[in-house]
Amino acid sequence: MPVQLQHSGYSAEKLQSLTESLPCREAQASTLLALMGEPDQYSYPSIFIYGHRASGKSYVTLRVLKELELPHAAVSCVECVSPGLLFEQVLLSLFGHTAASSLPRCPSLSDFVRLYKQLCSQNPAKQTRYIVLDRAELLRDMEVNLLPGFLRLQELVDDNVTVILLSEIVWDKFRPNTGLFEPLLLHFPDYTKAELQKILARDSHPSYPQELYSFYINILLGVFYSVCRDLRELRHLAALNFPKFCEPLENGEAKESDTHKLWRNIEPHLKKAMQTVYLREISSVQWEQQQEMMEKEAMAPKGLSAYTHVELPYYSKFLLIAAYLASYNPARTDRRFFLKHHGKMKKTNFLKKHEKTSNHLLGPKPFPLDRLLAIFYSVVDSRVAPTASVFSQISSLVTLQLLTLVGHDDQLDSPKYKCAVSLDFICAISRTVSFDIVRYLYDFL
Ligand SMILES: Nc1ncnc2c1ncn2[C@@H]1O[C@H](COP(=O)(O)OP(=O)(O)OP(=O)(O)O)[C@@H](O)[C@H]1O
Ligand SMILES: [Mg+2]
């Protein structure tokens, strides 16, 4: 049973709706409210809220201030390249446009304090004003007097104002020297798995029942919780993969009660997503497109028509062709295929017919970059070889998973690649550039 927030200074209704909007953070919100005290009384000068990423620091603080309609200024220090911008945003939110524009150019902390004092004497606080400084650790890199100044702003400007600092970093790392005014500390612990489940399940989809969504979140956390506990990321992944989860329901293959079927459908998909999306190798949009493409590929008949969606740059096609040849031809045959005047090569030597197994059955073999380039320049030959951009095209092919990089991280100087496309695919590509690839494949001689 969640704790109901209580406070004599605010209406029960507001507190009720505030409690509902802060699942799993009732305790922290209630501490914060207690620290803030009665609206018309002075509150503690500064409060320091810390906790890991996405632990709800910004969310809870701002919800409390907004829901209870308290006068406040919320500023993210990331957006303030200079202290001037920071001062301006604070004054703007607390006292309005004209106030903010009376700051001098490149104002110092004392300019800010002077102006603030003047403004609040014209407009005395009826209730505590709050200044929220998000990503407060950045204050340390700004002018040295800024952080100490904000910590005891209440005293400097002689106003009923409280500064709330939010940071991922613990307070100990903020003390450059002694004599800093110590704020009250409030810690936001990480969400547990059960809490994440509860928060994420609240996002349920309008056209599906709540229990189904909750079941989906349970599967999602089962896959991702070991590698990712960030609420923001998880929420993004949940939204991204939900349509896939619903697919069997949409096309009538499963009912909502067929939980096992739904699980079997989504789990491998999520595992795949874990490898790519979370590592941010590719963007979510790209990933979705890739999945769609792979699905289409699996369904459509093989042949040129199946690959019409692959539109590679002209020379990338040749690179891919070269890669295919390097992967499926034995290196010793390169001379015969790609050297114009390869001289005499004994036919028996070249065609070792006792080599019964086809290279195509063995699968692609890795090859070094220089071999790829040698073959590439030989096959583009008459078509004017490009000079630059070959390397970037190779890495694009790797990104598209048409080539795979094999070998270890420590072999930076000699990367090896494998061609990852099928014979059908490469034949289709070759046809688009009028290259008769079969003539160059050892297996088909
Ligand atoms: N208890 C909660 N209920 C619902 N949503 C939440 C809750 N806690 C956090 N969120 C959501 O998770 C996201 C991250 O929360 P928030 O921005 O508050 O994290 P933070 O602690 O400020 O992280 P950072 O240090 O990265 O700024 C937000 O989109 C917020 O809406
Ligand atoms: Mg934040």
Coordinates of C-alpha atoms and ligand atoms in Angstrom, one line a residue:
M1 CA 0.0 0.0 0.0
P2 CA 1.6 3.3 -1.0
V3 CA 2.2 5.9 1.5
Q4 CA -0.2 8.8 1.2
L5 CA 1.7 12.1 1.2
Q6 CA 0.6 14.4 4.1
H7 CA 1.3 18.0 4.8
S8 CA -0.8 20.6 6.6
G9 CA 0.1 23.3 4.2
Y10 CA -1.5 21.8 1.1
S11 CA -5.0 20.5 0.2
A12 CA -5.6 16.8 0.5
E13 CA -6.7 16.7 -3.1
K14 CA -3.4 18.0 -4.5
L15 CA -1.5 15.7 -2.2
Q16 CA -3.6 12.8 -3.4
S17 CA -2.9 13.5 -7.1
L18 CA 0.7 14.1 -6.3
T19 CA 1.0 10.7 -4.6
E20 CA -0.6 9.0 -7.6
S21 CA 1.9 10.5 -10.0
L22 CA 5.0 9.4 -8.0
P23 CA 4.9 5.6 -7.8
C24 CA 7.8 4.2 -5.8
R25 CA 9.0 7.6 -4.8
E26 CA 6.5 8.4 -2.1
A27 CA 9.1 8.2 0.7
Q28 CA 11.5 10.6 -1.1
A29 CA 8.7 13.0 -1.9
S30 CA 7.4 12.9 1.6
T31 CA 10.9 13.7 3.0
L32 CA 11.2 16.5 0.5
L33 CA 7.9 18.0 1.5
A34 CA 8.9 17.8 5.1
L35 CA 12.2 19.6 4.4
M36 CA 10.3 22.3 2.5
G37 CA 8.1 22.9 5.4
E38 CA 5.1 25.3 5.5
P39 CA 4.9 27.4 2.4
D40 CA 4.9 30.8 4.1
Q41 CA 7.8 30.0 6.4
Y42 CA 11.5 30.1 5.6
S43 CA 12.7 26.8 4.4
Y44 CA 16.2 25.3 4.6
P45 CA 18.6 27.4 2.3
S46 CA 19.7 24.5 0.2
I47 CA 18.9 20.9 -0.5
F48 CA 21.1 18.5 -2.4
I49 CA 19.4 15.6 -4.1
Y50 CA 21.6 12.9 -5.5
G51 CA 21.1 9.5 -7.0
H52 CA 22.0 7.6 -10.2
R53 CA 20.7 8.4 -13.6
A54 CA 17.0 8.1 -14.2
S55 CA 16.3 7.6 -10.5
G56 CA 13.6 10.3 -10.7
K57 CA 15.4 13.3 -9.2
S58 CA 14.2 15.8 -11.8
Y59 CA 10.9 14.1 -12.2
V60 CA 10.0 14.1 -8.5
T61 CA 11.3 17.5 -7.7
L62 CA 9.5 19.2 -10.6
R63 CA 6.2 17.3 -10.0
V64 CA 6.1 18.4 -6.4
L65 CA 6.8 22.0 -7.3
K66 CA 4.3 22.0 -10.2
E67 CA 1.5 20.0 -8.6
L68 CA 1.6 22.2 -5.5
E69 CA 1.9 25.3 -7.7
L70 CA 4.9 26.6 -5.9
P71 CA 6.9 29.5 -7.4
H72 CA 10.0 28.1 -8.8
A73 CA 12.7 28.4 -11.4
A74 CA 14.1 25.1 -12.9
V75 CA 17.4 25.4 -14.8
S76 CA 19.6 22.8 -16.3
C77 CA 23.2 23.7 -15.9
V78 CA 24.0 21.9 -19.1
E79 CA 22.1 24.5 -21.0
C80 CA 23.9 27.4 -19.3
V81 CA 27.2 28.0 -21.0
S82 CA 27.8 31.1 -18.9
P83 CA 26.7 32.1 -15.4
G84 CA 24.9 35.0 -17.1
L85 CA 22.5 32.6 -18.8
L86 CA 21.8 30.9 -15.5
F87 CA 21.1 34.1 -13.7
E88 CA 18.9 35.2 -16.5
Q89 CA 16.8 32.1 -16.5
V90 CA 16.3 32.2 -12.7
L91 CA 15.2 35.8 -12.8
L92 CA 13.0 35.2 -15.8
S93 CA 11.1 32.4 -14.1
L94 CA 10.8 34.1 -10.7
F95 CA 10.2 37.7 -11.7
G96 CA 9.4 37.9 -15.4
H97 CA 10.9 39.2 -18.6
T98 CA 11.7 42.8 -17.7
A99 CA 13.5 41.7 -14.6
A100 CA 15.7 39.3 -16.5
S101 CA 16.6 41.9 -19.1
S102 CA 17.9 44.4 -16.6
L103 CA 20.9 42.2 -15.9
P104 CA 24.1 43.8 -17.2
R105 CA 26.2 42.1 -19.8
C106 CA 28.4 39.3 -18.4
P107 CA 26.9 39.7 -15.0
S108 CA 28.8 38.5 -11.9
L109 CA 27.3 36.8 -8.9
S110 CA 27.1 40.1 -7.1
D111 CA 25.2 41.7 -10.0
F112 CA 22.8 38.9 -9.8
V113 CA 22.5 39.2 -6.0
R114 CA 22.0 43.0 -6.2
L115 CA 19.3 42.7 -8.8
Y116 CA 17.6 39.8 -7.0
K117 CA 17.5 41.9 -3.8
Q118 CA 16.0 44.8 -5.6
L119 CA 13.3 42.7 -7.3
C120 CA 12.3 40.9 -4.2
S121 CA 12.0 44.0 -2.1
Q122 CA 9.5 45.2 -4.8
N123 CA 7.8 41.9 -4.8
P124 CA 8.3 40.2 -1.4
A125 CA 7.8 36.4 -1.2
K126 CA 4.5 35.3 0.2
Q127 CA 5.7 31.7 0.1
T128 CA 9.0 30.0 -0.4
R129 CA 10.5 30.4 -3.9
Y130 CA 12.5 27.5 -5.2
I131 CA 15.4 27.4 -7.6
V132 CA 16.2 24.0 -9.0
L133 CA 19.6 23.6 -10.5
D134 CA 19.8 20.3 -12.4
R135 CA 23.1 18.7 -13.2
A136 CA 24.5 20.8 -10.4
E137 CA 28.0 19.2 -10.7
L138 CA 28.6 21.5 -13.6
L139 CA 28.5 24.4 -11.3
R140 CA 31.9 23.3 -10.0
D141 CA 33.4 24.1 -13.4
M142 CA 31.9 27.6 -13.6
E143 CA 33.1 30.5 -11.6
V144 CA 34.4 29.5 -8.2
N145 CA 32.0 31.7 -6.2
L146 CA 28.9 30.3 -7.9
L147 CA 28.4 27.1 -6.0
P148 CA 29.0 28.6 -2.6
G149 CA 26.9 31.6 -3.6
F150 CA 23.9 29.4 -4.5
L151 CA 24.2 27.3 -1.4
R152 CA 23.6 30.3 0.8
L153 CA 21.6 32.5 -1.5
Q154 CA 18.8 32.8 1.1
E155 CA 21.2 34.7 3.3
L156 CA 22.8 36.8 0.5
V157 CA 19.5 38.0 -1.0
D158 CA 17.6 38.0 2.3
D159 CA 14.6 36.3 0.7
N160 CA 12.4 33.2 1.4
V161 CA 14.2 31.2 -1.3
T162 CA 15.5 27.6 -1.3
V163 CA 18.0 26.3 -3.8
I164 CA 17.6 22.6 -4.7
L165 CA 20.6 21.0 -6.4
L166 CA 20.2 17.8 -8.4
S167 CA 23.2 15.6 -9.2
E168 CA 24.3 12.1 -10.0
I169 CA 27.5 12.8 -8.0
V170 CA 27.8 12.5 -4.2
W171 CA 28.2 15.6 -2.1
D172 CA 31.7 14.7 -1.0
K173 CA 33.0 15.4 -4.5
F174 CA 31.6 18.9 -4.3
R175 CA 33.6 20.2 -1.5
P176 CA 36.7 21.9 -3.0
N177 CA 37.5 23.6 0.2
T178 CA 36.2 24.0 3.7
G179 CA 33.8 26.7 4.7
L180 CA 31.2 25.7 2.1
F181 CA 27.7 26.0 3.4
E182 CA 26.4 22.4 3.8
P183 CA 23.1 21.7 2.2
L184 CA 20.7 19.0 3.4
L185 CA 21.3 15.8 1.6
L186 CA 18.5 13.6 0.2
H187 CA 19.4 10.3 -1.6
F188 CA 17.3 8.7 -4.3
P189 CA 18.2 5.0 -4.4
D190 CA 18.1 3.0 -7.6
Y191 CA 14.8 1.5 -8.5
T192 CA 14.5 -2.2 -7.7
K193 CA 13.3 -4.7 -10.4
A194 CA 9.9 -4.8 -8.8
E195 CA 9.7 -1.0 -8.8
L196 CA 10.7 -0.8 -12.4
Q197 CA 8.1 -3.3 -13.2
K198 CA 5.5 -1.2 -11.4
I199 CA 6.5 2.1 -13.0
L200 CA 6.8 0.7 -16.5
A201 CA 3.5 -1.2 -16.3
R202 CA 1.7 2.0 -15.8
D203 CA 2.4 3.1 -19.4
S204 CA 0.0 0.5 -20.7
H205 CA -1.3 0.7 -24.2
P206 CA -4.9 2.0 -24.7
S207 CA -6.0 -0.8 -26.9
Y208 CA -4.7 -3.7 -24.8
P209 CA -5.6 -4.6 -21.2
Q210 CA -3.3 -3.6 -18.4
E211 CA -2.5 -7.2 -17.4
L212 CA -1.2 -7.9 -20.9
Y213 CA 1.1 -4.9 -20.8
S214 CA 2.3 -5.8 -17.4
F215 CA 3.1 -9.4 -18.6
Y216 CA 5.0 -7.9 -21.5
I217 CA 7.0 -5.7 -19.1
N218 CA 7.8 -8.7 -17.1
I219 CA 9.3 -10.4 -20.1
L220 CA 11.2 -7.3 -21.1
L221 CA 12.7 -6.9 -17.6
G222 CA 13.6 -10.6 -17.7
V223 CA 15.8 -10.0 -20.7
F224 CA 17.1 -6.6 -20.1
Y225 CA 17.4 -6.1 -16.3
S226 CA 20.8 -7.8 -16.2
V227 CA 22.3 -5.3 -18.6
C228 CA 20.2 -2.2 -18.2
R229 CA 18.5 -0.7 -15.2
D230 CA 18.0 2.7 -16.5
L231 CA 14.3 3.6 -16.5
R232 CA 14.6 5.8 -19.5
E233 CA 16.3 3.2 -21.6
L234 CA 13.9 0.5 -20.5
R235 CA 10.9 2.7 -21.3
H236 CA 12.3 3.4 -24.7
L237 CA 12.9 -0.3 -25.4
A238 CA 9.4 -1.2 -24.1
A239 CA 7.8 1.2 -26.5
L240 CA 10.0 0.1 -29.4
N241 CA 9.3 -3.6 -29.1
F242 CA 5.6 -3.6 -28.1
P243 CA 4.3 -3.7 -31.7
K244 CA 6.3 -6.8 -32.2
F245 CA 4.9 -8.4 -29.1
C246 CA 1.4 -7.6 -30.3
E247 CA 1.9 -9.1 -33.8
P248 CA 0.5 -12.6 -33.1
L249 CA -2.5 -10.9 -31.5
E250 CA -3.1 -8.7 -34.4
N251 CA -3.0 -11.4 -37.1
G252 CA -4.9 -13.8 -35.0
E253 CA -2.2 -16.3 -34.4
A254 CA -2.5 -16.1 -30.6
K255 CA -5.0 -15.0 -28.0
E256 CA -4.2 -12.8 -25.1
S257 CA -4.3 -15.9 -22.9
D258 CA -1.7 -17.7 -24.9
T259 CA 1.1 -16.4 -22.8
H260 CA 3.6 -19.0 -23.7
K261 CA 3.1 -18.4 -27.4
L262 CA 3.5 -14.7 -26.9
W263 CA 6.6 -15.2 -24.8
R264 CA 8.1 -17.5 -27.5
N265 CA 7.5 -14.9 -30.1
I266 CA 9.0 -11.9 -28.4
E267 CA 11.9 -13.3 -26.4
P268 CA 14.3 -14.0 -29.3
H269 CA 13.4 -10.6 -30.7
L270 CA 14.3 -8.9 -27.5
K271 CA 17.6 -10.7 -27.2
K272 CA 18.5 -9.5 -30.6
A273 CA 17.5 -6.0 -29.7
M274 CA 19.7 -6.2 -26.7
Q275 CA 22.8 -6.8 -28.9
T276 CA 22.2 -3.9 -31.1
V277 CA 19.9 -1.2 -29.8
Y278 CA 21.3 -1.0 -26.3
L279 CA 24.8 -0.8 -27.5
R280 CA 23.7 2.0 -29.8
E281 CA 25.4 0.5 -32.7
I282 CA 22.5 1.6 -34.8
S283 CA 19.6 3.9 -34.1
S284 CA 16.2 2.4 -33.2
V285 CA 14.8 3.5 -36.5
Q286 CA 17.6 1.8 -38.4
W287 CA 17.1 -1.3 -36.3
E288 CA 13.4 -1.5 -37.1
Q289 CA 14.0 -1.0 -40.8
Q290 CA 16.6 -3.7 -40.7
Q291 CA 14.3 -6.1 -39.0
E292 CA 11.6 -5.3 -41.5
M293 CA 14.0 -5.9 -44.3
M294 CA 15.1 -9.2 -42.9
E295 CA 11.5 -10.3 -42.5
K296 CA 10.7 -9.4 -46.1
E297 CA 13.8 -11.1 -47.3
A298 CA 12.8 -14.3 -45.5
M299 CA 9.3 -14.2 -47.1
A300 CA 9.9 -13.0 -50.6
P301 CA 11.0 -15.4 -53.4
K302 CA 14.8 -15.4 -53.9
G303 CA 16.1 -13.8 -57.1
L304 CA 16.7 -10.3 -58.3
S305 CA 13.3 -9.1 -57.4
A306 CA 13.8 -10.0 -53.8
Y307 CA 16.8 -7.6 -53.5
T308 CA 15.5 -4.6 -55.3
H309 CA 15.4 -2.7 -52.0
V310 CA 19.2 -3.0 -51.7
E311 CA 20.5 0.1 -53.4
L312 CA 24.2 0.3 -52.8
P313 CA 26.5 2.9 -54.2
Y314 CA 28.1 1.8 -57.5
Y315 CA 31.6 1.1 -56.1
S316 CA 30.2 -0.5 -52.9
K317 CA 28.7 -3.1 -55.2
F318 CA 32.1 -3.9 -56.6
L319 CA 33.6 -4.0 -53.1
L320 CA 31.0 -6.5 -52.1
I321 CA 31.6 -8.5 -55.2
A322 CA 35.4 -8.5 -54.5
A323 CA 34.6 -9.5 -50.9
Y324 CA 32.5 -12.4 -52.1
L325 CA 35.3 -13.6 -54.4
A326 CA 37.8 -13.3 -51.7
S327 CA 35.6 -15.3 -49.3
Y328 CA 34.9 -18.2 -51.7
N329 CA 37.9 -18.5 -53.9
P330 CA 41.1 -20.0 -52.6
A331 CA 43.7 -17.3 -52.4
R332 CA 46.1 -19.3 -54.6
T333 CA 43.7 -18.9 -57.6
D334 CA 43.7 -15.1 -57.4
R335 CA 46.6 -14.9 -59.9
R336 CA 44.7 -16.9 -62.5
F337 CA 41.5 -14.8 -62.1
F338 CA 42.8 -11.4 -61.6
L339 CA 46.2 -11.0 -63.1
K340 CA 46.1 -10.0 -66.8
H341 CA 49.3 -11.7 -67.7
H342 CA 49.4 -14.4 -65.2
G343 CA 51.7 -16.4 -67.4
K344 CA 51.5 -20.2 -67.4
M345 CA 49.8 -21.8 -64.6
K346 CA 49.5 -25.5 -65.0
K347 CA 46.0 -26.5 -65.5
T348 CA 46.3 -29.5 -63.3
N349 CA 47.8 -27.3 -60.6
F350 CA 45.1 -24.8 -60.9
L351 CA 42.2 -27.1 -61.0
K352 CA 42.9 -29.5 -58.2
K353 CA 40.0 -31.7 -58.9
H354 CA 40.7 -33.9 -55.9
E355 CA 39.5 -31.0 -53.9
K356 CA 36.0 -32.4 -53.8
T357 CA 34.3 -30.2 -51.4
S358 CA 32.9 -27.0 -52.8
N359 CA 34.0 -23.8 -51.2
H360 CA 30.4 -22.7 -51.1
L361 CA 29.5 -25.6 -48.8
L362 CA 32.3 -24.7 -46.5
G363 CA 31.0 -21.2 -46.1
P364 CA 32.8 -17.8 -46.4
K365 CA 36.5 -17.7 -45.3
P366 CA 38.1 -14.6 -43.8
F367 CA 40.4 -12.5 -45.9
P368 CA 42.7 -9.6 -45.2
L369 CA 42.1 -6.1 -46.4
D370 CA 44.9 -6.0 -48.9
R371 CA 43.5 -9.0 -50.7
L372 CA 40.1 -7.4 -50.9
L373 CA 41.6 -4.3 -52.3
A374 CA 43.7 -6.2 -54.9
I375 CA 40.7 -8.0 -56.2
F376 CA 38.6 -4.9 -56.0
Y377 CA 41.0 -2.8 -58.2
S378 CA 41.2 -5.7 -60.6
V379 CA 37.4 -6.1 -61.1
V380 CA 36.6 -2.3 -61.4
D381 CA 39.7 -1.9 -63.6
S382 CA 38.0 -0.7 -66.8
R383 CA 35.4 1.3 -64.9
V384 CA 37.7 3.9 -63.5
A385 CA 38.6 3.0 -59.9
P386 CA 37.7 5.5 -57.3
T387 CA 40.6 6.9 -55.2
A388 CA 39.2 7.9 -51.8
S389 CA 36.2 6.7 -49.8
V390 CA 37.0 3.0 -50.3
F391 CA 37.6 2.6 -46.6
S392 CA 34.5 4.4 -45.6
Q393 CA 32.5 2.2 -48.0
I394 CA 34.0 -0.9 -46.5
S395 CA 32.9 0.2 -43.1
S396 CA 29.4 1.0 -44.4
L397 CA 29.2 -2.5 -45.7
V398 CA 30.2 -3.8 -42.3
T399 CA 27.5 -1.6 -40.7
L400 CA 25.0 -3.0 -43.1
Q401 CA 26.1 -6.5 -42.1
L402 CA 27.0 -7.4 -45.6
L403 CA 30.5 -7.8 -44.5
T404 CA 31.6 -9.0 -41.1
L405 CA 34.7 -8.0 -39.4
V406 CA 36.5 -11.0 -37.9
G407 CA 39.4 -11.2 -35.6
H408 CA 40.3 -9.5 -32.4
D409 CA 40.4 -6.0 -31.2
D410 CA 44.2 -6.1 -30.8
Q411 CA 44.7 -6.8 -34.5
L412 CA 43.9 -3.2 -35.5
D413 CA 46.5 -3.1 -38.1
S414 CA 45.4 -6.2 -40.1
P415 CA 41.6 -6.5 -40.0
K416 CA 40.0 -9.5 -41.6
Y417 CA 36.6 -9.6 -43.2
K418 CA 34.1 -12.2 -44.3
C419 CA 31.5 -11.7 -46.9
A420 CA 28.1 -12.3 -45.3
V421 CA 25.8 -12.4 -48.4
S422 CA 24.4 -15.4 -50.2
L423 CA 25.2 -16.4 -53.8
D424 CA 21.7 -15.3 -55.0
F425 CA 22.3 -11.9 -53.5
I426 CA 25.7 -11.4 -55.0
C427 CA 24.5 -12.6 -58.4
A428 CA 21.7 -10.1 -58.2
I429 CA 24.1 -7.3 -57.3
S430 CA 26.5 -8.4 -60.1
R431 CA 23.8 -8.2 -62.7
T432 CA 23.0 -4.6 -61.8
V433 CA 26.6 -3.6 -62.7
S434 CA 26.8 -6.1 -65.6
F435 CA 29.6 -8.2 -64.0
D436 CA 29.5 -11.9 -64.7
I437 CA 30.5 -13.1 -61.3
V438 CA 30.1 -16.8 -62.1
R439 CA 33.1 -16.7 -64.5
Y440 CA 35.3 -15.6 -61.6
L441 CA 34.2 -18.2 -59.1
Y442 CA 36.4 -21.2 -58.6
D443 CA 33.6 -23.5 -57.6
F444 CA 31.8 -23.0 -60.9
L445 CA 34.7 -23.6 -63.3
Ligands
LIG1 N1 8.6 7.2 -10.1 C1 8.5 7.4 -11.4 N2 7.3 7.2 -12.0 C2 7.1 7.5 -13.3 N3 8.1 7.9 -14.1 C3 9.3 8.1 -13.5 C4 9.6 7.9 -12.2 N4 10.9 8.1 -11.9 C5 11.4 8.5 -13.1 N5 10.5 8.5 -14.0 C6 10.7 8.8 -15.5 O1 12.0 8.3 -15.8 C7 12.7 9.3 -16.5 C8 14.0 9.7 -15.8 O2 13.7 10.3 -14.6 P1 14.4 11.7 -14.2 O3 14.6 12.5 -15.4 O4 13.7 12.2 -13.0 O5 15.8 11.1 -13.7 P2 17.0 11.8 -13.0 O6 17.2 11.1 -11.7 O7 16.8 13.3 -13.0 O8 18.2 11.4 -14.0 P3 19.4 12.3 -14.5 O9 20.4 12.2 -13.5 O10 19.8 11.5 -15.8 O11 18.9 13.6 -14.8 C9 11.8 10.5 -16.7 O12 11.2 10.4 -18.0 C10 10.7 10.3 -15.7 O13 9.5 10.7 -16.2
MG2 MG 17.6 14.8 -14.1

